[in-house]
Coordinates of C-alpha atoms and ligand atoms in Angstrom, one line a residue:
X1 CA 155.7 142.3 111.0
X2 CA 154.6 145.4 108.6
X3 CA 151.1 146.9 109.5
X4 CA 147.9 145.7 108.0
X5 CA 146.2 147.4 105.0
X6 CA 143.5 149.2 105.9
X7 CA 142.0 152.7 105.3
X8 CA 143.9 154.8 107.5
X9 CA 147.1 153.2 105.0
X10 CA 145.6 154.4 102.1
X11 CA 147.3 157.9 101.2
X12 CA 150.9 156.2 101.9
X13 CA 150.7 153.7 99.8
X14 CA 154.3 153.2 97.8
X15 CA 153.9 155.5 94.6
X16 CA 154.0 152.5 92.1
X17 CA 150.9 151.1 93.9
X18 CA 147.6 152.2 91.8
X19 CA 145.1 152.9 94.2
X20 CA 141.0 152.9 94.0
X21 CA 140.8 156.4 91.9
X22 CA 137.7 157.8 94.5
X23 CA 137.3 157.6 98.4
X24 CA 136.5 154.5 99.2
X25 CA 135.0 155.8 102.9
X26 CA 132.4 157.9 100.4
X27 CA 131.4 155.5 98.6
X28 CA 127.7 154.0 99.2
X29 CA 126.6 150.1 98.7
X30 CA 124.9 149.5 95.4
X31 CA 125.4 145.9 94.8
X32 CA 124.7 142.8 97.3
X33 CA 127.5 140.2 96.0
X34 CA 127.1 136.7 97.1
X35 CA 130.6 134.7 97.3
X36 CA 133.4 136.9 98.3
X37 CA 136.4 134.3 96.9
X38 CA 139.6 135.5 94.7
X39 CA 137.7 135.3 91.6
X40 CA 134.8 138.1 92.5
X41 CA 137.8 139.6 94.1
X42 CA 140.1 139.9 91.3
X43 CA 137.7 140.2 88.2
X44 CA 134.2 141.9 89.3
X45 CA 135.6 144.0 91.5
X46 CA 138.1 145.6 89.7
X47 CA 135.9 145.9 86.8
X48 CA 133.6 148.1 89.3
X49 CA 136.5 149.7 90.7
X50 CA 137.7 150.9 87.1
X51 CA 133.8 151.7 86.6
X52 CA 132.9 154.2 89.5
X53 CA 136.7 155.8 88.6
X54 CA 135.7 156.8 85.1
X55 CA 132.3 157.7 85.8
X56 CA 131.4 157.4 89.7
X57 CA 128.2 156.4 91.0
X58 CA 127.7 154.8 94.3
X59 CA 128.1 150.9 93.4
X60 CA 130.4 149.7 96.4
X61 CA 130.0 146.6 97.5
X62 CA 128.6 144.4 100.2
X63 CA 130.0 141.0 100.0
X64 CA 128.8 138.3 101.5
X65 CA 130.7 135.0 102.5
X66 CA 128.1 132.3 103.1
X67 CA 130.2 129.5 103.5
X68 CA 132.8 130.4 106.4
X69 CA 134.3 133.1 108.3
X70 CA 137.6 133.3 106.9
X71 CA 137.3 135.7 104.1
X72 CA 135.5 138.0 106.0
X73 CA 138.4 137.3 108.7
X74 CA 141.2 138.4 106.1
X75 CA 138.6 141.8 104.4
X76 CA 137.2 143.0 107.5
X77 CA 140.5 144.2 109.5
X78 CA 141.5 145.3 106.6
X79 CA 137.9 147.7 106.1
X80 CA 137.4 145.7 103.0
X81 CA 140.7 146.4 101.4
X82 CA 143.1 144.2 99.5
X83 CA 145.9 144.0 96.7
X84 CA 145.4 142.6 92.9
X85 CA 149.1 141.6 91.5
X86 CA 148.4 141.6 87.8
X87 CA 151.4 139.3 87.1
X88 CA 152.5 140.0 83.0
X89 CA 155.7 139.7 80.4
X90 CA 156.1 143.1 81.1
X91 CA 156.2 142.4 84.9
X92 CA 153.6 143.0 87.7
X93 CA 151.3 145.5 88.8
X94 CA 149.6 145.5 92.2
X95 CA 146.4 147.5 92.7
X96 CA 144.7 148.3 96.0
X97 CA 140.7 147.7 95.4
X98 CA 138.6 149.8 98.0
X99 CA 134.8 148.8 96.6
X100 CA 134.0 146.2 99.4
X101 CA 132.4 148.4 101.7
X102 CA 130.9 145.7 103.8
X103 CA 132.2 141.9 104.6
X104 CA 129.0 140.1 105.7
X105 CA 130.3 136.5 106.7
X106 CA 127.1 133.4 107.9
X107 CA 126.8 135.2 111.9
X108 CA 125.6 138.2 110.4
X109 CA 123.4 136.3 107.5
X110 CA 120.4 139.1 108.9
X111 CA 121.9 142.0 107.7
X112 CA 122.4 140.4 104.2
X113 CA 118.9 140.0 103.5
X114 CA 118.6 143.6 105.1
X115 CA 121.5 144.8 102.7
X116 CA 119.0 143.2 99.8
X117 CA 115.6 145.1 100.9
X118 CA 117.4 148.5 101.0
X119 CA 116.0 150.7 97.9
X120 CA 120.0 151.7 97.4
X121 CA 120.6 148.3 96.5
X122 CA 119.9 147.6 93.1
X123 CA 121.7 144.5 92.4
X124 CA 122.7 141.1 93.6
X125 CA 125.0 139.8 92.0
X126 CA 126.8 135.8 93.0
X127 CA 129.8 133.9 92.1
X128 CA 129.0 130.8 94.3
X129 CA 130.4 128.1 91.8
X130 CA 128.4 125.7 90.0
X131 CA 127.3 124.0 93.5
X132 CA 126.1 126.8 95.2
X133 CA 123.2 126.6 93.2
X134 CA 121.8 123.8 94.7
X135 CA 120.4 122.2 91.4
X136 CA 120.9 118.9 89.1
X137 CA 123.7 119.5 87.4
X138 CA 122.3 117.6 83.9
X139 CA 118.5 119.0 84.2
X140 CA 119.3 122.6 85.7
X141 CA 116.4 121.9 88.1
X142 CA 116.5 123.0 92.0
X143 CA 117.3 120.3 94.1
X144 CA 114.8 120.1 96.7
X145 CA 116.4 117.3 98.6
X146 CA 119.8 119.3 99.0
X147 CA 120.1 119.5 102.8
X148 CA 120.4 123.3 102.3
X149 CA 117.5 123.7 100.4
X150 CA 115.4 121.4 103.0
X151 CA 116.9 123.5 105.9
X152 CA 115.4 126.7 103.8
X153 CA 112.2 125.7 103.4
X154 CA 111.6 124.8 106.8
X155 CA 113.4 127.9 108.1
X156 CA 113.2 130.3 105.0
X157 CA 114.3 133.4 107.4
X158 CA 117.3 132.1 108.4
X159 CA 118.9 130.8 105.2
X160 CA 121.8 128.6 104.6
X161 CA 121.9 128.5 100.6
X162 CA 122.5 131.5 98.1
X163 CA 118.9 130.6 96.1
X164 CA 117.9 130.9 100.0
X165 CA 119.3 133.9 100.7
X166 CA 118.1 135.8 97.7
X167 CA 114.6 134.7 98.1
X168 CA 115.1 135.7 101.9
X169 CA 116.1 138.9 100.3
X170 CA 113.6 139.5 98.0
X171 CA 110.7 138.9 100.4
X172 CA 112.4 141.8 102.3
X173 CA 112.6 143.5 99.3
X174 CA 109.0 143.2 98.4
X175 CA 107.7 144.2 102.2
X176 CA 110.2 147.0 102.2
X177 CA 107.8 148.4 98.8
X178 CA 112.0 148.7 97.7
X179 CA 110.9 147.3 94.0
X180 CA 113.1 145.4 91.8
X181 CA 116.5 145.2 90.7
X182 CA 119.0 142.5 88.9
X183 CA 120.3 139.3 89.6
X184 CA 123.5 138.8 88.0
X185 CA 125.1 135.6 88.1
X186 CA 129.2 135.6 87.2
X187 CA 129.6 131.6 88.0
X188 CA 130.7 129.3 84.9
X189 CA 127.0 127.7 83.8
X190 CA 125.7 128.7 80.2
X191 CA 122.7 131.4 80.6
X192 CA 123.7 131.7 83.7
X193 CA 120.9 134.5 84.8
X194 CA 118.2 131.4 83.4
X195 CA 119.8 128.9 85.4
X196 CA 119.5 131.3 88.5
X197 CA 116.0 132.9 87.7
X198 CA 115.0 128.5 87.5
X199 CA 116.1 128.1 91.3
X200 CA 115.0 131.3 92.5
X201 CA 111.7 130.9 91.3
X202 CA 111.2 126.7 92.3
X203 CA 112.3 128.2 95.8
X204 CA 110.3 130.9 95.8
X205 CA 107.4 129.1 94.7
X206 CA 107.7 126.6 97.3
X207 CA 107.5 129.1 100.2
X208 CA 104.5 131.9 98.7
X209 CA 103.3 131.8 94.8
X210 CA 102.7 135.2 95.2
X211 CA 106.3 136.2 95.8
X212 CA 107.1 134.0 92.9
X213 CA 104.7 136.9 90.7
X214 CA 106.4 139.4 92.1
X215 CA 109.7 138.2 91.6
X216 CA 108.8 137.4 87.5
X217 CA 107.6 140.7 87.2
X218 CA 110.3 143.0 89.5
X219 CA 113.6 141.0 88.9
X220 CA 116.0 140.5 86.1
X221 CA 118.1 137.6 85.7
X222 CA 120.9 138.8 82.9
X223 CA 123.2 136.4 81.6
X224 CA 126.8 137.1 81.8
X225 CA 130.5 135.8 80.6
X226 CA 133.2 136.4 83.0
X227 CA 137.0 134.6 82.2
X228 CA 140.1 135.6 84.3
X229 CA 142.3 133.0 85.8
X230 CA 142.5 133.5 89.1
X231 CA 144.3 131.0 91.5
X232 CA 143.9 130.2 95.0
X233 CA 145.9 132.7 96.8
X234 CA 149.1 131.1 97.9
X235 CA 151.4 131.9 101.5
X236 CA 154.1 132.7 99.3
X237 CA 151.4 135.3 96.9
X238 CA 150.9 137.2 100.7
X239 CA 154.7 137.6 101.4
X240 CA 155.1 139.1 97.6
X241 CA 152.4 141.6 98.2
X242 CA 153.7 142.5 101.4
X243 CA 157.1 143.3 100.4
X244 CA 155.4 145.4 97.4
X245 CA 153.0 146.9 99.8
X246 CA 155.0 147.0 103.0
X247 CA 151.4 146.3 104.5
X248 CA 150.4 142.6 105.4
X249 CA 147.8 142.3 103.2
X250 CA 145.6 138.8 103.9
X251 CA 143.1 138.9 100.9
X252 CA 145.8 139.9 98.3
X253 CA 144.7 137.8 94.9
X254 CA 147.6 137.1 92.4
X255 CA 145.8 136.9 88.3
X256 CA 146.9 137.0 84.9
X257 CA 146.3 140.3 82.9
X258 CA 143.5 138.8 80.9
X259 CA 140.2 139.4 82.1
X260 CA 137.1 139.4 80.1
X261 CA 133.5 140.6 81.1
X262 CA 130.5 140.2 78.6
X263 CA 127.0 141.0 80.3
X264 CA 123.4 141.2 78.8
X265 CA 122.8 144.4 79.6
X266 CA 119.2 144.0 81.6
X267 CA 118.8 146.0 85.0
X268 CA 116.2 147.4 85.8
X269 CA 117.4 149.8 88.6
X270 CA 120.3 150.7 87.0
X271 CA 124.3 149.6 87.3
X272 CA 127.8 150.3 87.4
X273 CA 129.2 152.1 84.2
X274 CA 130.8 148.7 83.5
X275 CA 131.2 149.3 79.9
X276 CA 133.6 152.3 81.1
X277 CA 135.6 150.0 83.5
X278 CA 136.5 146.9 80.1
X279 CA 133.0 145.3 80.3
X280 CA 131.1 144.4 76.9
X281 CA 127.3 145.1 77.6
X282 CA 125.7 143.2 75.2
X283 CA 122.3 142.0 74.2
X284 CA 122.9 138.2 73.7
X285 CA 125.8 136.6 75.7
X286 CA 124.5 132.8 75.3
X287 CA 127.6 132.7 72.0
X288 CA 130.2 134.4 73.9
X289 CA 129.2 131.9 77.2
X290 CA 129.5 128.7 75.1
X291 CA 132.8 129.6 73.4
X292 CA 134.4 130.2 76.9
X293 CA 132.7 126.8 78.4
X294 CA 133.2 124.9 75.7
X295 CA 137.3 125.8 74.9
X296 CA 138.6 127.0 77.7
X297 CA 136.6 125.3 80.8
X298 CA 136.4 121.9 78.6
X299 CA 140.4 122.0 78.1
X300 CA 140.9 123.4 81.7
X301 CA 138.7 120.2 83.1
X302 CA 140.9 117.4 80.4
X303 CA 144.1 119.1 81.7
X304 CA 142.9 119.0 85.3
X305 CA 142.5 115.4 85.4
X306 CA 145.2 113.9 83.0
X307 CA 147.4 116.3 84.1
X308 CA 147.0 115.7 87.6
X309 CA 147.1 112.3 86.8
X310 CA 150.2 112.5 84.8
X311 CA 152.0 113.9 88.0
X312 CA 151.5 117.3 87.1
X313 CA 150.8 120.3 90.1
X314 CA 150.1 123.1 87.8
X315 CA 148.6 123.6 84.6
X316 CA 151.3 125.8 82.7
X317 CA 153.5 122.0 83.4
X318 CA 151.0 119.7 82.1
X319 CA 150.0 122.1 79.2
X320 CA 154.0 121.7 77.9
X321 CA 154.1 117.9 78.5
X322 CA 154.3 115.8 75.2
X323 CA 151.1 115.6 73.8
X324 CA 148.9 118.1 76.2
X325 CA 148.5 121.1 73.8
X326 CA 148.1 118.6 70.6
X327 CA 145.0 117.0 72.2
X328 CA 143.8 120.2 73.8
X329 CA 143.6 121.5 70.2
X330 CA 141.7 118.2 69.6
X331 CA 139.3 118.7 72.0
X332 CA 138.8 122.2 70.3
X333 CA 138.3 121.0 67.0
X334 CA 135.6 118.6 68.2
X335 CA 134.2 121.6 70.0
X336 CA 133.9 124.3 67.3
X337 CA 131.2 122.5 64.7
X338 CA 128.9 123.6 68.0
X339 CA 130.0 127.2 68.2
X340 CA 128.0 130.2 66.9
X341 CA 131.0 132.0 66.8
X342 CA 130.0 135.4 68.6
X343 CA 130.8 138.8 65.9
X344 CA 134.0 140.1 65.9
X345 CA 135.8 137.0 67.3
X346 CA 138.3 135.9 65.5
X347 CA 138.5 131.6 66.9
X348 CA 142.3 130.9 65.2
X349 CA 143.5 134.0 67.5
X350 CA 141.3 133.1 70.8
X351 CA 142.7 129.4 70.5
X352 CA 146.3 131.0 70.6
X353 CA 145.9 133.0 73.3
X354 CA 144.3 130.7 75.5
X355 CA 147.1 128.1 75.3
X356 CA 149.1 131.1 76.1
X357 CA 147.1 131.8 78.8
X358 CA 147.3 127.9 80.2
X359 CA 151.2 128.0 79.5
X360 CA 152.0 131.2 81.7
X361 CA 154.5 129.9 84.4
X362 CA 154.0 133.1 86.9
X363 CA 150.0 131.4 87.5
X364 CA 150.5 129.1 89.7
X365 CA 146.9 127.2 89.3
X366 CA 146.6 123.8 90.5
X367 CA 145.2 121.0 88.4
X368 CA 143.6 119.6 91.9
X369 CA 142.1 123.1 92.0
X370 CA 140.0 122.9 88.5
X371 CA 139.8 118.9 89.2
X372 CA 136.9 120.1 92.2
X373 CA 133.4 119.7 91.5
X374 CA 133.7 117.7 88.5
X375 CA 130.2 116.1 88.5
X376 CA 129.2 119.9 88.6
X377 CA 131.3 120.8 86.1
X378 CA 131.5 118.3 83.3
X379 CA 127.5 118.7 81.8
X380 CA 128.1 122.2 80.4
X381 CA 132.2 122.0 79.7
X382 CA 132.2 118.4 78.0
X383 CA 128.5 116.4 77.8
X384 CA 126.8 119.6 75.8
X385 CA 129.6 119.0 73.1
X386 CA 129.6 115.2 72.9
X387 CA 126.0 115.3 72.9
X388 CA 125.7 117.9 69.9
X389 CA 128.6 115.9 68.0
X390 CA 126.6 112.6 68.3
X391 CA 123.1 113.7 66.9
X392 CA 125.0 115.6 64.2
X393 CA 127.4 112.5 64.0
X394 CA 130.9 113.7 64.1
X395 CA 133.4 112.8 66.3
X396 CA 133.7 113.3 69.7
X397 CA 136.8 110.6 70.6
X398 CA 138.5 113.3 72.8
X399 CA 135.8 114.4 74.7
X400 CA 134.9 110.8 75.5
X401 CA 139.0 110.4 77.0
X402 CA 138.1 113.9 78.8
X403 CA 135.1 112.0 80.7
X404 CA 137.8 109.1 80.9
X405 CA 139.9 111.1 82.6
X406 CA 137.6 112.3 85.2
X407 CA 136.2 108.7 85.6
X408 CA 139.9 107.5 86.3
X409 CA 140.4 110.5 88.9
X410 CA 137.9 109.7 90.9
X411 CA 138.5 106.5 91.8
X412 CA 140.6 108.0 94.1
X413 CA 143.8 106.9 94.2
X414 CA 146.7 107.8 91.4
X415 CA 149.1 106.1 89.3
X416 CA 151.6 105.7 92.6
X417 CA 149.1 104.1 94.2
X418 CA 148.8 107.7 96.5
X419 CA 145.2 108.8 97.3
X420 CA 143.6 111.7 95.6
X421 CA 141.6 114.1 97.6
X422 CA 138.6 113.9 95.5
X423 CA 136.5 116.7 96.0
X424 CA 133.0 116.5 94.8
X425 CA 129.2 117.0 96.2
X426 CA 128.8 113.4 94.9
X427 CA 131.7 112.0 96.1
X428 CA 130.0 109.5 98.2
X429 CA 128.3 108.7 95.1
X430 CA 131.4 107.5 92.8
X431 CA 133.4 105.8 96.3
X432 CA 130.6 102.3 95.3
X433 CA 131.7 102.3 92.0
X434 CA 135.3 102.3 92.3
X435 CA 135.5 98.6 92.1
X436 CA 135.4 96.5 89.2
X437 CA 136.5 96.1 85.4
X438 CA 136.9 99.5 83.5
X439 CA 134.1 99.2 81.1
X440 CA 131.7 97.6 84.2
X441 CA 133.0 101.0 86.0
X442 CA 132.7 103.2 83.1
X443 CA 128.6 102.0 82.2
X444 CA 127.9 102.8 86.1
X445 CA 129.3 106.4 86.6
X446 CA 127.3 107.3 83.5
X447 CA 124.4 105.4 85.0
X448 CA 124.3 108.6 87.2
X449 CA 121.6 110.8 85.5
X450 CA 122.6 114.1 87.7
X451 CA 125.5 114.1 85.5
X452 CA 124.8 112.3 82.7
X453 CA 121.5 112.7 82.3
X454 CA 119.1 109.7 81.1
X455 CA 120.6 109.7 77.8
X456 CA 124.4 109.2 77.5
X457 CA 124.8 105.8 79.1
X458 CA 122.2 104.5 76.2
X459 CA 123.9 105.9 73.2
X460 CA 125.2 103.1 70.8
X461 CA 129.6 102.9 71.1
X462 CA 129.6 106.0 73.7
X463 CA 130.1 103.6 76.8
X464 CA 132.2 101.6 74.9
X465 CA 134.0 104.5 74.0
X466 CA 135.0 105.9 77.8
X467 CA 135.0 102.2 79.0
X468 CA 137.9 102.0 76.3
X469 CA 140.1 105.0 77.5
X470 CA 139.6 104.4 81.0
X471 CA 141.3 100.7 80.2
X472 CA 144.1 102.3 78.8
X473 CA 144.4 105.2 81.0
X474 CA 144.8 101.8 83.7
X475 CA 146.8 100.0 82.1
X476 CA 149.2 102.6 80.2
X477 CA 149.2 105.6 82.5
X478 CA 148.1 109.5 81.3
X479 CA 151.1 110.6 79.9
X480 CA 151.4 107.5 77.6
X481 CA 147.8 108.1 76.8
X482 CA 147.9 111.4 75.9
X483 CA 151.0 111.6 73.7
X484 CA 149.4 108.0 71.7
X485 CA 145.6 110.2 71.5
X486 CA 147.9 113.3 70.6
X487 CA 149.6 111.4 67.8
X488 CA 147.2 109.5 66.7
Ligands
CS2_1 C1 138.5 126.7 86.1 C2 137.9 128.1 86.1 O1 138.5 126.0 88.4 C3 138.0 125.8 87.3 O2 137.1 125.0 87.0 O3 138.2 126.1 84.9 O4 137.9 128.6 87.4 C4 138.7 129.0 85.2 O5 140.0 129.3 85.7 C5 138.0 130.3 84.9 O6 136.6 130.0 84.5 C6 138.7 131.2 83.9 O7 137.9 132.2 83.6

């Protein structure tokens, strides 16, 4: 078996490998970053990376796993080294990132909030996914009886959430006299800095108002954008990067070339020249956050479930099968009336590229993979939309077969009759309300405000409306489903 990456590896790398462009062993920690999985690894920290190359500054990172030990497992022997193999048309490119300076994984949760009180440190920055937040998915607000959240108010020191561990943080923070700094959220929710600063806050508030006042007036919450498609890392991904390597390399990420960073440029303390290393620092990101939710996550989600459904593994199959693009473009048209189309973006060209994106065979991404979290996930890609369409009154059909979809997927077993390994935070919610006609089915799962809010399950013809689909997705199947809806 071939060595392991690690530091000592780093100046005999194979030529064609493109290495950090600085010494990563001089580089000190500037940011805190909360959720250490491929997608941090492959998008913000090669846009720092590029950032400190062109115009240094001592942002290396200290990532922090809070959920298990296995990343930091993988990073750690490896002194917080790994590969990126940008798979293209024009073939791949591997690049060794060396801006994790520090793993932190949930023993060493201590030296997190110490990492946050240190003056150096002047941002925190979290890609947690949409349930790390701990809120209601439909309302945005903290949810106080998430056993996390309970566990951190009764022991705020020792914290098991991320809103728990940056309020751990800042209390350090504030006691160190460090000052403020940003809290930069990269995770798929629209205004995602608001939707952070609202948990932060409740949290805060519930353990000392005062720290609350200080964190209003010391922290920044910018928004951001981030899109790269990055799938979980496969056995077979590691054995490629080895033989490019010739280094066993355990955190390797395999992505597309596409990545796209738009941040509201707010930080108080100061930040990576980003805008050096292909981030747009701009002063309203709320346009560019809806486009990306509403087109690409929206289509991601449809294609997630009926693919899946449909018997597809990976997206770049179901996106060729008859009728998948067709309706995706459907669901785009029903979309864009609710755009505010951000300046210089030209929608005909973004639409073509993303169904490019979705049809590159080299990304492996799993439909079961995007099909996670759905009751997370659905209020900002899909319910935003259909909600907008109905007060405006235009149509919203394909968004209603997108929630459909979903519905059908997690009753938990597929169109063999095999069981789908539904994974949701409400799971145990949906598993009562698997039973029954599809319409009585259909008027219960949007009888769940966390998703739904109070609203949707009242709307004249909108019950009706999924209640309908999910019949024929039952009766029909999804292929047959989506090449009718296509055609129709
Ligand atoms: C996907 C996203 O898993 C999912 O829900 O829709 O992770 C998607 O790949 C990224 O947002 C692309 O930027």
């Amino acid at each position: 078996m071939p060595p392991r990456l690690d530091l000592d590896q780093l100046s005999h790398l194979p030529a064609a490998v493109v290495r950090p462009g600085f010494d990563p062993r001089r580089l000190g920690i500037g940011i805190v970053h909360l959720g250490c999985g491929a997608f941090h690894r492959a998008h913000q920290a090669m846009h720092t990376q590029a950032a400190i190359a062109a115009r240094g500054g001592d942002w290396g990172i200290a990532a922090v796993s809070l959920r298990g030990e296995d990343v930091p497992r993988r990073l750690a022997p490896q002194d917080g080294l790994y590969g990126v193999l940008v798979r293209g048309p024009d073939g791949d490119a591997l690049t060794v990132v060396g801006v994790i300076r520090d793993v932190i994984g949930p023993a060493r949760l201590a030296d997190a909030i110490a990492a946050i009180a240190r003056p150096a440190t002047r941002i925190v920055s979290l890609t947690v996914t949409e349930k790390g937040y701990c809120r209601d998915a439909a309302s945005g607000v903290l949810e106080t009886a998430h056993p996390d959240i309970v566990h951190d108010i009764a022991e705020p020191g020792r914290p098991r959430s991320a809103p728990g561990l940056i309020v751990a943080g800042l209390a350090a923070r504030r006691a160190a006299g460090a000052g403020g700094l940003a809290v930069m959220s990269c995770d798929n929710l629209p205004e995602n800095g608001v939707a952070t600063a609202r948990v932060v806050r409740a949290l805060a508030e519930r353990q000392d108002p005062s720290l609350a006042a200080w964190i209003d007036a010391q922290v920044a919450f910018p928004s951001t954008m981030v899109d790269r498609i990055v799938p979980a890392t496969a056995p077979a991904d590691i054995e490629t990067v080895a033989g490019l390597l010739g280094l066993r390399d355990e955190a390797c990420v395999v992505t597309e070339p596409f990545s796209q960073w738009v941040i509201e440029d707010r930080f108080p303390a100061g930040r990576p020249a980003w805008e050096a290393g292909g981030a747009e620092l701009v002063a309203d990101v709320v346009p560019f956050e809806h486009m990306k939710l509403r087109l690409l996550n929206a289509s991601h989600s449809m294609l997630a479930y009926l693919g899946y459904l449909a018997g597809h593994e990976f997206v770049a199959q179901a996106i060729v099968a008859p009728g998948f693009a067709p309706l995706v473009e459907r669901l785009w048209d029903e979309a864009t009336p609710t755009l505010r189309v951000p300046a210089g973006v030209d929608l005909a060209a973004y639409r073509r590229r993303l169904l490019a994106r979705f049809g590159d065979p080299q990304l492996r991404h799993r439909t079961w993979q995007i099909a996670m979290d759905g009751s997370q996930k659905l209020p900002q890609r899909l319910l935003a939309t259909i909600r907008e369409n109905i007060a405006a009154g235009r149509p919203c059909a394909t968004g209603a077969l997108a929630v459909a979809a979903w519905m059908r997927y997690v009753r938990g077993v597929d169109e063999r009759g095999n069981p789908i390994d539904v994974r949701d935070p409400l799971a145990e919610t949906f598993v009562p309300l698997r039973a029954g006609e599809p319409s009585t089915r259909a008027a219960a799962l949007l009888g769940i405000p966390a998703i739904f809010g109070a609203d949707l399950a009242k709307v004249a013809g909108f019950a009706e409306a999924v209640g309908a689909w999910l019949e024929r997705l039952e009766r029909d199947g999804a292929a047959a489903v989506v090449r009718a809806a296509a055609a129709a």
